[in-house]
Amino acid sequence: SHTPFLAVVAYQKVRGEYPQFAALMLATPPQQLQVSDEQACPLPVQGNAWQDLAIACFEYQGEPIPVLNLNLLFGRAPR
């Protein structure tokens, strides 16, 4: 059986405002990674959702890892 993980994140839409909180459901526990500029890569092509939600992407163990723009993600109304 698969147990999902929740990541609780705090973000600010405007610098200095009281943080807002949200949760993201994760398939696996988060990992702390050290990333260099040399690992930058294009976003995955599958659909265009990543183009709208990610601010960057890096390669880790041969896979592209999108970096989410939390202000954009949580500042939108659900579709």
XYZ file of N, CA and C in Angstrom:
237
model
N 0.840 -1.184 0.000
C 0.000 0.000 0.000
C 0.885 1.248 0.000
N 0.470 2.233 -0.741
C 1.243 3.466 -0.888
C 0.719 4.525 0.074
N 1.585 5.047 0.908
C 1.211 6.112 1.832
C 1.741 7.433 1.297
N 0.844 8.386 0.972
C 1.324 9.675 0.455
C 1.924 10.522 1.571
N 2.722 11.478 1.184
C 3.340 12.420 2.110
C 2.796 13.807 1.818
N 2.679 14.624 2.845
C 2.268 16.017 2.663
C 3.430 16.923 3.024
N 3.686 17.900 2.172
C 4.680 18.934 2.465
C 3.901 20.206 2.760
N 4.046 20.738 3.946
C 3.410 22.000 4.310
C 4.411 23.107 4.009
N 3.989 24.069 3.208
C 4.870 25.154 2.789
C 4.276 26.495 3.196
N 5.152 27.439 3.473
C 4.751 28.818 3.756
C 5.266 29.682 2.617
N 4.475 30.647 2.216
C 4.879 31.532 1.129
C 4.274 32.911 1.350
N 4.845 33.893 0.689
C 4.353 35.262 0.739
C 4.101 35.732 -0.687
N 2.938 36.316 -0.928
C 2.668 36.903 -2.241
C 3.409 38.225 -2.375
N 3.556 38.930 -1.252
C 4.273 40.210 -1.227
C 5.248 40.161 -0.070
N 6.497 40.573 -0.326
C 7.529 40.571 0.719
C 7.031 41.354 1.937
N 7.217 40.768 3.115
C 6.850 41.421 4.355
C 5.447 41.103 4.846
N 4.599 40.527 4.010
C 3.256 40.187 4.483
C 3.316 38.920 5.329
N 2.289 38.699 6.123
C 2.214 37.495 6.944
C 2.182 36.290 6.014
N 2.970 35.245 6.297
C 3.009 34.087 5.395
C 1.662 33.370 5.317
N 1.408 32.833 4.154
C 0.249 31.965 3.949
C 0.774 30.537 3.897
N -0.092 29.584 4.221
C 0.331 28.188 4.288
C -0.512 27.343 3.343
N 0.119 26.318 2.796
C -0.564 25.375 1.912
C 0.135 24.031 2.034
N -0.480 23.009 1.466
C 0.108 21.670 1.501
C 0.152 21.097 0.089
N 1.192 20.347 -0.180
C 1.344 19.630 -1.442
C 1.414 18.142 -1.140
N 0.653 17.330 -1.864
C 0.745 15.884 -1.701
C 1.925 15.387 -2.529
N 2.812 14.622 -1.900
C 4.009 14.106 -2.552
C 3.936 12.590 -2.657
N 4.475 12.040 -3.722
C 4.504 10.588 -3.896
C 5.573 9.944 -3.024
N 6.657 10.684 -2.750
C 7.762 10.176 -1.939
C 8.199 11.264 -0.964
N 8.930 10.909 0.073
C 9.409 11.949 0.994
C 10.338 12.921 0.258
N 10.309 14.193 0.625
C 11.214 15.146 -0.024
C 12.670 14.842 0.326
N 13.569 15.248 -0.554
C 14.999 15.067 -0.346
C 15.684 16.422 -0.443
N 16.698 16.609 0.349
C 17.516 17.810 0.232
C 18.618 17.518 -0.768
N 18.718 18.353 -1.796
C 19.707 18.153 -2.847
C 20.551 19.409 -3.007
N 21.801 19.217 -3.350
C 22.660 20.331 -3.719
C 22.680 20.367 -5.244
N 22.317 21.513 -5.820
C 22.173 21.642 -7.265
C 23.111 22.732 -7.768
N 23.736 22.489 -8.922
C 24.623 23.486 -9.519
C 24.007 24.005 -10.821
N 24.526 25.108 -11.315
C 24.049 25.685 -12.575
C 24.198 24.705 -13.732
N 25.182 23.826 -13.664
C 25.412 22.866 -14.741
C 24.274 21.851 -14.867
N 23.441 21.716 -13.842
C 22.326 20.770 -13.872
C 21.051 21.369 -14.466
N 21.058 22.649 -14.815
C 19.874 23.277 -15.422
C 19.522 22.544 -16.708
N 18.217 22.362 -16.941
C 17.750 21.675 -18.143
C 16.382 22.215 -18.532
N 15.923 21.908 -19.761
C 14.581 22.331 -20.172
C 13.508 21.596 -19.365
N 12.341 22.216 -19.278
C 11.212 21.573 -18.609
C 10.711 20.391 -19.429
N 10.099 19.388 -18.768
C 9.521 18.261 -19.520
C 8.497 18.774 -20.538
N 8.378 18.065 -21.641
C 7.484 18.487 -22.718
C 6.067 17.956 -22.514
N 5.878 16.939 -21.678
C 4.571 16.298 -21.493
C 3.538 17.330 -21.054
N 2.668 17.753 -21.981
C 1.670 18.761 -21.679
C 2.331 20.102 -21.433
N 1.568 21.089 -21.084
C 2.162 22.395 -20.833
C 2.003 22.836 -19.384
N 1.545 21.954 -18.500
C 1.330 22.325 -17.097
C 2.623 22.801 -16.444
N 3.743 22.123 -16.731
C 5.008 22.535 -16.120
C 5.418 23.922 -16.592
N 5.129 24.238 -17.848
C 5.472 25.558 -18.372
C 4.776 26.648 -17.561
N 3.574 26.365 -17.084
C 2.790 27.346 -16.325
C 3.155 27.374 -14.843
N 3.632 26.255 -14.293
C 3.804 26.145 -12.838
C 5.246 26.165 -12.356
N 6.206 25.980 -13.249
C 7.605 25.878 -12.828
C 8.370 27.155 -13.180
N 9.342 27.486 -12.335
C 10.194 28.647 -12.606
C 11.572 28.215 -13.088
N 11.874 26.922 -12.967
C 13.174 26.397 -13.385
C 13.078 24.880 -13.445
N 14.149 24.263 -13.914
C 14.211 22.806 -13.965
C 15.678 22.399 -13.891
N 15.951 21.292 -13.202
C 17.316 20.771 -13.152
C 17.277 19.260 -13.336
N 18.412 18.700 -13.737
C 18.498 17.261 -13.959
C 19.095 16.602 -12.727
N 18.462 15.507 -12.310
C 18.955 14.735 -11.178
C 18.812 13.261 -11.528
N 19.906 12.547 -11.543
C 19.947 11.120 -11.885
C 19.253 10.855 -13.220
N 19.508 11.745 -14.189
C 18.977 11.563 -15.535
C 17.535 11.988 -15.734
N 16.889 12.505 -14.713
C 15.483 12.914 -14.808
C 15.358 14.422 -14.622
N 14.466 15.081 -15.394
C 14.226 16.501 -15.175
C 13.368 16.704 -13.920
N 13.771 17.642 -13.069
C 13.042 17.943 -11.832
C 12.580 19.400 -11.901
N 11.276 19.642 -12.126
C 10.780 21.011 -12.165
C 10.828 21.650 -10.769
N 11.088 22.947 -10.732
C 11.069 23.735 -9.499
C 9.794 24.565 -9.538
N 8.887 24.296 -8.604
C 7.580 24.953 -8.621
C 7.656 26.414 -8.203
N 6.863 27.250 -8.847
C 6.674 28.638 -8.465
C 5.492 28.649 -7.493
N 5.777 28.608 -6.180
C 4.717 28.476 -5.179
C 3.772 29.670 -5.172
N 4.287 30.879 -5.372
C 3.400 32.047 -5.410
C 2.395 31.931 -6.546
N 2.838 31.480 -7.695
C 1.943 31.306 -8.830
C 0.985 30.149 -8.576
N 1.508 29.039 -8.092
C 0.683 27.850 -7.855
C -0.446 28.132 -6.864
N -0.134 28.753 -5.745
C -1.143 28.971 -4.712
C -1.915 30.272 -4.900
N -1.476 31.097 -5.828
C -2.184 32.347 -6.090
C -3.276 32.194 -7.121
N -3.439 31.004 -7.697
C -4.452 30.733 -8.718
C -5.669 30.074 -8.113
N -6.799 30.279 -8.753
C -7.992 29.523 -8.399
C -7.863 28.120 -8.991
N -8.345 27.088 -8.301
C -8.263 25.719 -8.839
C -9.008 25.609 -10.164
N -8.461 24.762 -11.051
C -9.126 24.538 -12.352
C -10.002 23.328 -12.271
